[in-house]
PDB file of C-alpha atoms and ligand atoms in Angstrom:
ATOM      1  CA  MET D 905     154.308  79.952 103.780  1.00 96.00           C
ATOM      2  CA  LYS D 906     156.580  81.295 100.974  1.00 98.00           C
ATOM      3  CA  PHE D 907     159.873  79.555 100.067  1.00 98.00           C
ATOM      4  CA  PHE D 908     162.807  81.615  99.186  1.00 98.00           C
ATOM      5  CA  ILE D 909     166.338  80.097  98.138  1.00 98.00           C
ATOM      6  CA  ASP D 910     169.462  81.021 100.456  1.00 98.00           C
ATOM      7  CA  THR D 911     172.389  81.542  98.212  1.00 98.00           C
ATOM      8  CA  ALA D 912     174.140  83.067  95.157  1.00 98.00           C
ATOM      9  CA  ASP D 913     174.675  80.174  93.399  1.00 98.00           C
ATOM     10  CA  LEU D 914     173.049  80.898  89.576  1.00 98.00           C
ATOM     11  CA  ASP D 915     172.672  76.820  88.988  1.00 98.00           C
ATOM     12  CA  GLU D 916     171.159  76.451  92.245  1.00 98.00           C
ATOM     13  CA  ILE D 917     168.514  79.353  91.986  1.00 98.00           C
ATOM     14  CA  ARG D 918     168.008  77.766  88.248  1.00 98.00           C
ATOM     15  CA  GLU D 919     167.218  74.616  89.854  1.00 97.00           C
ATOM     16  CA  ALA D 920     165.146  75.849  92.782  1.00 97.00           C
ATOM     17  CA  GLU D 921     162.992  78.151  90.192  1.00 96.00           C
ATOM     18  CA  SER D 922     162.421  75.433  87.909  1.00 96.00           C
ATOM     19  CA  TRP D 923     160.468  73.654  90.738  1.00 97.00           C
ATOM     20  CA  GLY D 924     157.960  76.364  90.584  1.00 96.00           C
ATOM     21  CA  VAL D 925     158.458  76.809  94.115  1.00 95.00           C
ATOM     22  CA  LEU D 926     160.884  80.093  94.590  1.00 97.00           C
ATOM     23  CA  ASP D 927     159.388  83.434  96.124  1.00 98.00           C
ATOM     24  CA  GLY D 928     162.247  84.718  96.822  1.00 98.00           C
ATOM     25  CA  VAL D 929     166.535  84.606  97.050  1.00 98.00           C
ATOM     26  CA  THR D 930     168.475  86.306  99.733  1.00 98.00           C
ATOM     27  CA  THR D 931     172.271  86.374  99.230  1.00 98.00           C
ATOM     28  CA  ASN D 932     174.912  87.603 101.832  1.00 98.00           C
ATOM     29  CA  PRO D 933     178.797  88.203 101.695  1.00 98.00           C
ATOM     30  CA  SER D 934     179.307  84.857 102.976  1.00 98.00           C
ATOM     31  CA  LEU D 935     177.170  83.377 100.240  1.00 98.00           C
ATOM     32  CA  TYR D 936     178.904  85.165  97.659  1.00 98.00           C
ATOM     33  CA  ALA D 937     182.272  84.397  98.583  1.00 98.00           C
ATOM     34  CA  LYS D 938     181.209  80.795  98.745  1.00 98.00           C
ATOM     35  CA  ILE D 939     180.826  80.736  94.977  1.00 98.00           C
ATOM     36  CA  GLY D 940     184.472  82.719  94.832  1.00 98.00           C
ATOM     37  CA  GLY D 941     182.621  86.257  93.619  1.00 98.00           C
ATOM     38  CA  LYS D 942     184.489  89.260  92.832  1.00 97.00           C
ATOM     39  CA  LEU D 943     183.961  92.535  93.752  1.00 97.00           C
ATOM     40  CA  ALA D 944     183.938  93.738  90.487  1.00 97.00           C
ATOM     41  CA  ASP D 945     180.981  91.117  89.278  1.00 98.00           C
ATOM     42  CA  PHE D 946     178.912  91.728  92.398  1.00 98.00           C
ATOM     43  CA  GLU D 947     176.066  93.758  91.192  1.00 97.00           C
ATOM     44  CA  ASP D 948     176.271  91.800  87.352  1.00 98.00           C
ATOM     45  CA  HIS D 949     175.924  88.682  89.511  1.00 98.00           C
ATOM     46  CA  MET D 950     172.911  90.214  91.577  1.00 98.00           C
ATOM     47  CA  GLY D 951     171.460  91.436  88.121  1.00 98.00           C
ATOM     48  CA  LYS D 952     171.678  87.749  86.611  1.00 98.00           C
ATOM     49  CA  ILE D 953     170.032  86.675  89.758  1.00 98.00           C
ATOM     50  CA  CYS D 954     167.198  89.027  89.339  1.00 98.00           C
ATOM     51  CA  LYS D 955     167.003  88.189  85.661  1.00 97.00           C
ATOM     52  CA  ILE D 956     166.462  84.353  86.384  1.00 97.00           C
ATOM     53  CA  VAL D 957     163.781  84.921  88.674  1.00 97.00           C
ATOM     54  CA  GLY D 958     162.054  87.583  87.526  1.00 96.00           C
ATOM     55  CA  GLU D 959     160.766  90.890  88.289  1.00 95.00           C
ATOM     56  CA  ASP D 960     158.303  90.017  90.818  1.00 95.00           C
ATOM     57  CA  VAL D 961     160.397  87.489  92.727  1.00 98.00           C
ATOM     58  CA  PRO D 962     162.285  89.557  95.613  1.00 98.00           C
ATOM     59  CA  VAL D 963     166.235  89.449  95.564  1.00 98.00           C
ATOM     60  CA  SER D 964     167.999  90.344  98.387  1.00 98.00           C
ATOM     61  CA  ALA D 965     171.182  91.965  97.932  1.00 98.00           C
ATOM     62  CA  GLU D 966     173.733  92.860 101.047  1.00 98.00           C
ATOM     63  CA  SER D 967     175.339  96.015 101.565  1.00 98.00           C
ATOM     64  CA  THR D 968     178.775  96.345 103.629  1.00 97.00           C
ATOM     65  CA  ALA D 969     178.757  99.881 104.352  1.00 98.00           C
ATOM     66  CA  LYS D 970     179.279 101.330 107.723  1.00 98.00           C
ATOM     67  CA  THR D 971     177.952 104.517 107.887  1.00 98.00           C
ATOM     68  CA  THR D 972     174.123 105.786 107.074  1.00 98.00           C
ATOM     69  CA  GLU D 973     175.041 107.962 104.417  1.00 98.00           C
ATOM     70  CA  ASP D 974     177.087 105.190 102.970  1.00 98.00           C
ATOM     71  CA  MET D 975     174.313 102.649 103.369  1.00 98.00           C
ATOM     72  CA  ILE D 976     171.965 104.539 101.833  1.00 98.00           C
ATOM     73  CA  ALA D 977     173.847 105.762  98.357  1.00 98.00           C
ATOM     74  CA  GLU D 978     175.069 101.983  98.192  1.00 98.00           C
ATOM     75  CA  GLY D 979     171.411 100.993  98.871  1.00 98.00           C
ATOM     76  CA  GLU D 980     170.072 103.182  96.384  1.00 98.00           C
ATOM     77  CA  HIS D 981     172.946 102.192  93.862  1.00 98.00           C
ATOM     78  CA  LEU D 982     171.792  98.457  94.435  1.00 98.00           C
ATOM     79  CA  ALA D 983     167.962  99.119  93.823  1.00 98.00           C
ATOM     80  CA  LYS D 984     168.855 100.450  90.400  1.00 98.00           C
ATOM     81  CA  ILE D 985     170.200  96.867  89.694  1.00 98.00           C
ATOM     82  CA  ALA D 986     166.631  95.561  89.013  1.00 98.00           C
ATOM     83  CA  PRO D 987     162.881  96.463  90.258  1.00 97.00           C
ATOM     84  CA  ASN D 988     163.238  93.291  92.508  1.00 98.00           C
ATOM     85  CA  ILE D 989     166.560  93.720  94.339  1.00 98.00           C
ATOM     86  CA  VAL D 990     165.564  94.355  98.209  1.00 98.00           C
ATOM     87  CA  VAL D 991     168.585  96.004 100.382  1.00 98.00           C
ATOM     88  CA  LYS D 992     169.930  94.136 102.939  1.00 98.00           C
ATOM     89  CA  LEU D 993     171.179  95.807 105.832  1.00 98.00           C
ATOM     90  CA  PRO D 994     172.395  94.208 109.221  1.00 98.00           C
ATOM     91  CA  ILE D 995     170.902  95.641 112.242  1.00 98.00           C
ATOM     92  CA  CYS D 996     172.655  98.621 114.234  1.00 98.00           C
ATOM     93  CA  ALA D 997     171.891 102.304 114.757  1.00 98.00           C
ATOM     94  CA  GLU D 998     173.200 103.807 111.265  1.00 98.00           C
ATOM     95  CA  SER D 999     171.416 100.623 109.100  1.00 98.00           C
ATOM     96  CA  LEU D1000     167.924 101.698 111.521  1.00 98.00           C
ATOM     97  CA  ALA D1001     168.621 105.110 109.872  1.00 98.00           C
ATOM     98  CA  ALA D1002     169.302 104.594 106.789  1.00 98.00           C
ATOM     99  CA  THR D1003     166.087 101.835 106.305  1.00 98.00           C
ATOM    100  CA  HIS D1004     163.792 104.464 107.114  1.00 98.00           C
ATOM    101  CA  GLN D1005     165.300 106.925 104.597  1.00 98.00           C
ATOM    102  CA  LEU D1006     165.196 104.173 101.944  1.00 98.00           C
ATOM    103  CA  TYR D1007     161.928 103.233 103.394  1.00 98.00           C
ATOM    104  CA  LYS D1008     160.650 106.574 102.868  1.00 98.00           C
ATOM    105  CA  GLU D1009     162.197 106.571  99.228  1.00 98.00           C
ATOM    106  CA  GLY D1010     160.320 103.008  98.198  1.00 98.00           C
ATOM    107  CA  ILE D1011     163.280 101.009  98.563  1.00 98.00           C
ATOM    108  CA  PRO D1012     162.440  97.491 100.185  1.00 98.00           C
ATOM    109  CA  VAL D1013     164.948  96.976 102.859  1.00 98.00           C
ATOM    110  CA  ASN D1014     165.533  93.254 104.585  1.00 98.00           C
ATOM    111  CA  MET D1015     167.064  93.609 108.152  1.00 98.00           C
ATOM    112  CA  THR D1016     169.440  91.176 108.856  1.00 98.00           C
ATOM    113  CA  LEU D1017     171.443  89.313 111.464  1.00 98.00           C
ATOM    114  CA  VAL D1018     168.253  89.544 113.857  1.00 98.00           C
ATOM    115  CA  PHE D1019     168.637  88.043 117.510  1.00 98.00           C
ATOM    116  CA  SER D1020     165.755  89.558 119.661  1.00 98.00           C
ATOM    117  CA  ALA D1021     162.275  90.491 119.545  1.00 98.00           C
ATOM    118  CA  PRO D1022     163.449  94.212 120.328  1.00 98.00           C
ATOM    119  CA  GLN D1023     165.661  94.347 117.407  1.00 98.00           C
ATOM    120  CA  ALA D1024     162.739  92.934 115.372  1.00 98.00           C
ATOM    121  CA  LEU D1025     160.513  95.566 116.449  1.00 98.00           C
ATOM    122  CA  LEU D1026     163.199  98.503 116.001  1.00 98.00           C
ATOM    123  CA  ALA D1027     163.693  96.655 112.485  1.00 98.00           C
ATOM    124  CA  ALA D1028     159.697  96.635 111.653  1.00 98.00           C
ATOM    125  CA  SER D1029     159.304 100.619 113.309  1.00 98.00           C
ATOM    126  CA  ALA D1030     161.820 101.787 111.220  1.00 98.00           C
ATOM    127  CA  GLY D1031     160.375 100.858 107.911  1.00 98.00           C
ATOM    128  CA  ALA D1032     162.216  97.428 107.385  1.00 98.00           C
ATOM    129  CA  ARG D1033     160.149  95.454 104.627  1.00 98.00           C
ATOM    130  CA  TYR D1034     161.965  92.016 106.159  1.00 98.00           C
ATOM    131  CA  ILE D1035     163.261  90.787 109.084  1.00 98.00           C
ATOM    132  CA  SER D1036     165.723  88.068 109.094  1.00 98.00           C
ATOM    133  CA  PRO D1037     165.930  86.062 112.213  1.00 98.00           C
ATOM    134  CA  PHE D1038     168.911  83.476 112.243  1.00 98.00           C
ATOM    135  CA  VAL D1039     168.031  80.591 113.671  1.00 98.00           C
ATOM    136  CA  GLY D1040     170.367  78.127 113.278  1.00 98.00           C
ATOM    137  CA  ARG D1041     172.845  80.320 115.057  1.00 98.00           C
ATOM    138  CA  PHE D1042     170.825  80.447 117.871  1.00 97.00           C
ATOM    139  CA  ASP D1043     171.121  76.260 117.739  1.00 96.00           C
ATOM    140  CA  ASP D1044     174.823  76.541 117.477  1.00 96.00           C
ATOM    141  CA  ILE D1045     175.414  78.373 120.680  1.00 97.00           C
ATOM    142  CA  GLY D1046     173.320  76.242 122.653  1.00 97.00           C
ATOM    143  CA  GLU D1047     169.935  77.977 122.561  1.00 96.00           C
ATOM    144  CA  ASP D1048     166.889  77.062 120.903  1.00 97.00           C
ATOM    145  CA  GLY D1049     166.502  79.010 117.772  1.00 97.00           C
ATOM    146  CA  ILE D1050     162.550  78.058 116.706  1.00 98.00           C
ATOM    147  CA  GLU D1051     161.857  79.040 120.478  1.00 98.00           C
ATOM    148  CA  GLN D1052     163.524  82.602 119.818  1.00 98.00           C
ATOM    149  CA  LEU D1053     161.949  82.928 116.369  1.00 98.00           C
ATOM    150  CA  ALA D1054     158.387  82.487 117.908  1.00 98.00           C
ATOM    151  CA  THR D1055     159.307  85.228 120.376  1.00 98.00           C
ATOM    152  CA  MET D1056     160.337  87.562 117.223  1.00 98.00           C
ATOM    153  CA  VAL D1057     156.824  86.843 115.022  1.00 98.00           C
ATOM    154  CA  GLN D1058     154.583  86.923 117.853  1.00 98.00           C
ATOM    155  CA  CYS D1059     155.820  90.412 119.276  1.00 98.00           C
ATOM    156  CA  VAL D1060     156.151  91.711 115.455  1.00 98.00           C
ATOM    157  CA  LYS D1061     152.130  90.249 114.583  1.00 97.00           C
ATOM    158  CA  ASN D1062     151.401  91.982 117.862  1.00 97.00           C
ATOM    159  CA  TYR D1063     151.188  95.323 115.623  1.00 97.00           C
ATOM    160  CA  ASP D1064     149.931  97.126 112.724  1.00 96.00           C
ATOM    161  CA  PHE D1065     153.083  98.876 111.282  1.00 96.00           C
ATOM    162  CA  GLY D1066     150.871 100.397 108.639  1.00 94.00           C
ATOM    163  CA  ARG D1067     152.346  98.632 105.447  1.00 96.00           C
ATOM    164  CA  GLU D1068     153.269  94.994 105.103  1.00 97.00           C
ATOM    165  CA  VAL D1069     156.527  93.620 107.242  1.00 98.00           C
ATOM    166  CA  GLU D1070     157.262  89.721 106.864  1.00 98.00           C
ATOM    167  CA  ILE D1071     159.746  87.503 109.225  1.00 98.00           C
ATOM    168  CA  ILE D1072     162.301  85.642 106.864  1.00 98.00           C
ATOM    169  CA  THR D1073     163.619  82.641 108.926  1.00 98.00           C
ATOM    170  CA  ALA D1074     167.223  82.540 108.187  1.00 98.00           C
ATOM    171  CA  SER D1075     170.000  80.480 108.735  1.00 98.00           C
ATOM    172  CA  VAL D1076     167.952  77.390 108.352  1.00 98.00           C
ATOM    173  CA  ARG D1077     169.432  74.226 108.148  1.00 97.00           C
ATOM    174  CA  THR D1078     166.864  71.398 108.287  1.00 97.00           C
ATOM    175  CA  PRO D1079     163.306  70.454 107.434  1.00 97.00           C
ATOM    176  CA  ASN D1080     162.378  70.545 110.924  1.00 97.00           C
ATOM    177  CA  HIS D1081     163.386  74.356 110.790  1.00 98.00           C
ATOM    178  CA  VAL D1082     160.970  74.964 108.033  1.00 98.00           C
ATOM    179  CA  THR D1083     158.112  73.033 109.828  1.00 98.00           C
ATOM    180  CA  GLN D1084     158.683  74.544 113.039  1.00 98.00           C
ATOM    181  CA  ALA D1085     158.767  78.175 111.139  1.00 98.00           C
ATOM    182  CA  ALA D1086     155.671  77.605 109.763  1.00 98.00           C
ATOM    183  CA  LEU D1087     153.897  76.259 112.729  1.00 98.00           C
ATOM    184  CA  ILE D1088     154.858  79.224 114.383  1.00 97.00           C
ATOM    185  CA  GLY D1089     153.490  81.308 111.333  1.00 97.00           C
ATOM    186  CA  ALA D1090     156.649  82.861 109.955  1.00 98.00           C
ATOM    187  CA  ASP D1091     156.028  84.382 106.622  1.00 98.00           C
ATOM    188  CA  ILE D1092     159.310  83.130 105.158  1.00 98.00           C
ATOM    189  CA  ALA D1093     161.579  80.609 105.371  1.00 98.00           C
ATOM    190  CA  THR D1094     164.944  81.507 102.978  1.00 98.00           C
ATOM    191  CA  VAL D1095     166.426  77.784 102.617  1.00 98.00           C
ATOM    192  CA  PRO D1096     169.657  76.440 101.221  1.00 98.00           C
ATOM    193  CA  MET D1097     169.742  74.257  98.449  1.00 98.00           C
ATOM    194  CA  ALA D1098     170.702  71.206 100.187  1.00 97.00           C
ATOM    195  CA  ALA D1099     168.368  71.637 102.899  1.00 98.00           C
ATOM    196  CA  LEU D1100     165.323  72.528 100.390  1.00 97.00           C
ATOM    197  CA  LYS D1101     166.312  69.248  98.606  1.00 97.00           C
ATOM    198  CA  LYS D1102     165.906  67.422 102.286  1.00 97.00           C
ATOM    199  CA  CYS D1103     162.357  69.067 102.675  1.00 97.00           C
ATOM    200  CA  LEU D1104     161.409  67.460  99.333  1.00 96.00           C
ATOM    201  CA  ALA D1105     162.768  63.662 100.025  1.00 95.00           C
ATOM    202  CA  HIS D1106     160.865  61.038 102.120  1.00 95.00           C
ATOM    203  CA  PRO D1107     162.035  57.631 102.696  1.00 96.00           C
ATOM    204  CA  LEU D1108     158.146  56.524 102.708  1.00 98.00           C
ATOM    205  CA  THR D1109     157.933  58.346  99.210  1.00 98.00           C
ATOM    206  CA  ASP D1110     160.632  56.300  97.655  1.00 96.00           C
ATOM    207  CA  GLN D1111     159.756  53.375  99.193  1.00 97.00           C
ATOM    208  CA  GLY D1112     156.399  53.876  97.786  1.00 98.00           C
ATOM    209  CA  LEU D1113     157.810  54.639  94.414  1.00 97.00           C
ATOM    210  CA  GLU D1114     159.343  51.551  93.986  1.00 97.00           C
ATOM    211  CA  LYS D1115     156.187  49.734  94.987  1.00 98.00           C
ATOM    212  CA  PHE D1116     153.904  51.585  92.529  1.00 98.00           C
ATOM    213  CA  GLU D1117     156.917  51.223  89.663  1.00 98.00           C
ATOM    214  CA  ALA D1118     156.934  47.254  90.565  1.00 97.00           C
ATOM    215  CA  ASP D1119     153.129  46.714  90.220  1.00 98.00           C
ATOM    216  CA  TRP D1120     152.820  48.697  87.560  1.00 98.00           C
ATOM    217  CA  LYS D1121     155.345  46.705  85.587  1.00 97.00           C
ATOM    218  CA  LYS D1122     152.937  43.646  86.336  1.00 97.00           C
ATOM    219  CA  VAL D1123     149.992  45.320  84.797  1.00 97.00           C
ATOM    220  CA  VAL D1124     151.883  46.268  81.827  1.00 97.00           C
ATOM    221  CA  GLU D1125     153.835  42.624  81.375  1.00 96.00           C
ATOM    222  CA  GLY D1126     150.338  41.225  81.882  1.00 90.00           C
TER     223      GLY D1126
HETATM  224  O1  G3P V 129     170.079  83.413 105.671  1.00 87.60           O
HETATM  225  C1  G3P V 129     171.456  83.503 106.502  1.00 87.60           C
HETATM  226  C2  G3P V 129     172.323  82.335 106.419  1.00 87.60           C
HETATM  227  O2  G3P V 129     172.916  82.452 105.434  1.00 87.60           O
HETATM  228  C3  G3P V 129     173.204  82.267 107.575  1.00 87.60           C
HETATM  229  O3  G3P V 129     173.289  80.900 107.499  1.00 87.60           O
HETATM  230  O4  G3P V 129     174.304  78.624 108.377  1.00 87.60           O
HETATM  231  O5  G3P V 129     175.565  80.459 108.006  1.00 87.60           O
HETATM  232  O6  G3P V 129     173.948  80.330 109.932  1.00 87.60           O
HETATM  233  P1  G3P V 129     174.486  80.062 108.355  1.00 87.60           P
END
């Protein structure tokens, strides 16, 4: 499974990048607002992210346009920031049409806010390169996000769309979301930094390290 980081924070992106595990970055309007992002700096900021991670690493930049024409225009504009920009569009009739056009132009789209298998299939059919189901938000309303993800992954994997389509497990909150997404065979998990750090940690690793260090001290001190 590939690890993306779900953040617009440059320091977090640099840190995850330094671990050598970063396969992509996803951002959205909420994540950009969270870091105090200003409208005038948006493109510059996306450009900085693209530069940090390098040209082979996809960076999702979300369009807030409302009509198909505006989504296409904004998508074309965003795609000019860097070769690794992926245009993120929330699923609706207008964005399906925009996705189809952007696909024909060779601009990759990440279709977001996907909550059902039919939505995922429509996104794939329109030409989306990535599809992002939101696991945690299902849990928030008392549904099983992982079960929903499994259904969507299975439905999409049942078909050959004639091009690569990857499922990004989004709205990831816990290491268990990552484990379950990997068991299901979701291609990617986009994980916020706090959850990524939880994925790295284990109390038995800490205990084991303490014992190694204590025993090595005995060796060194004879
Ligand atoms: O990847 C989507 C994500 O940013 C939404 O996460 O925690 O706001 O549901 P959350």
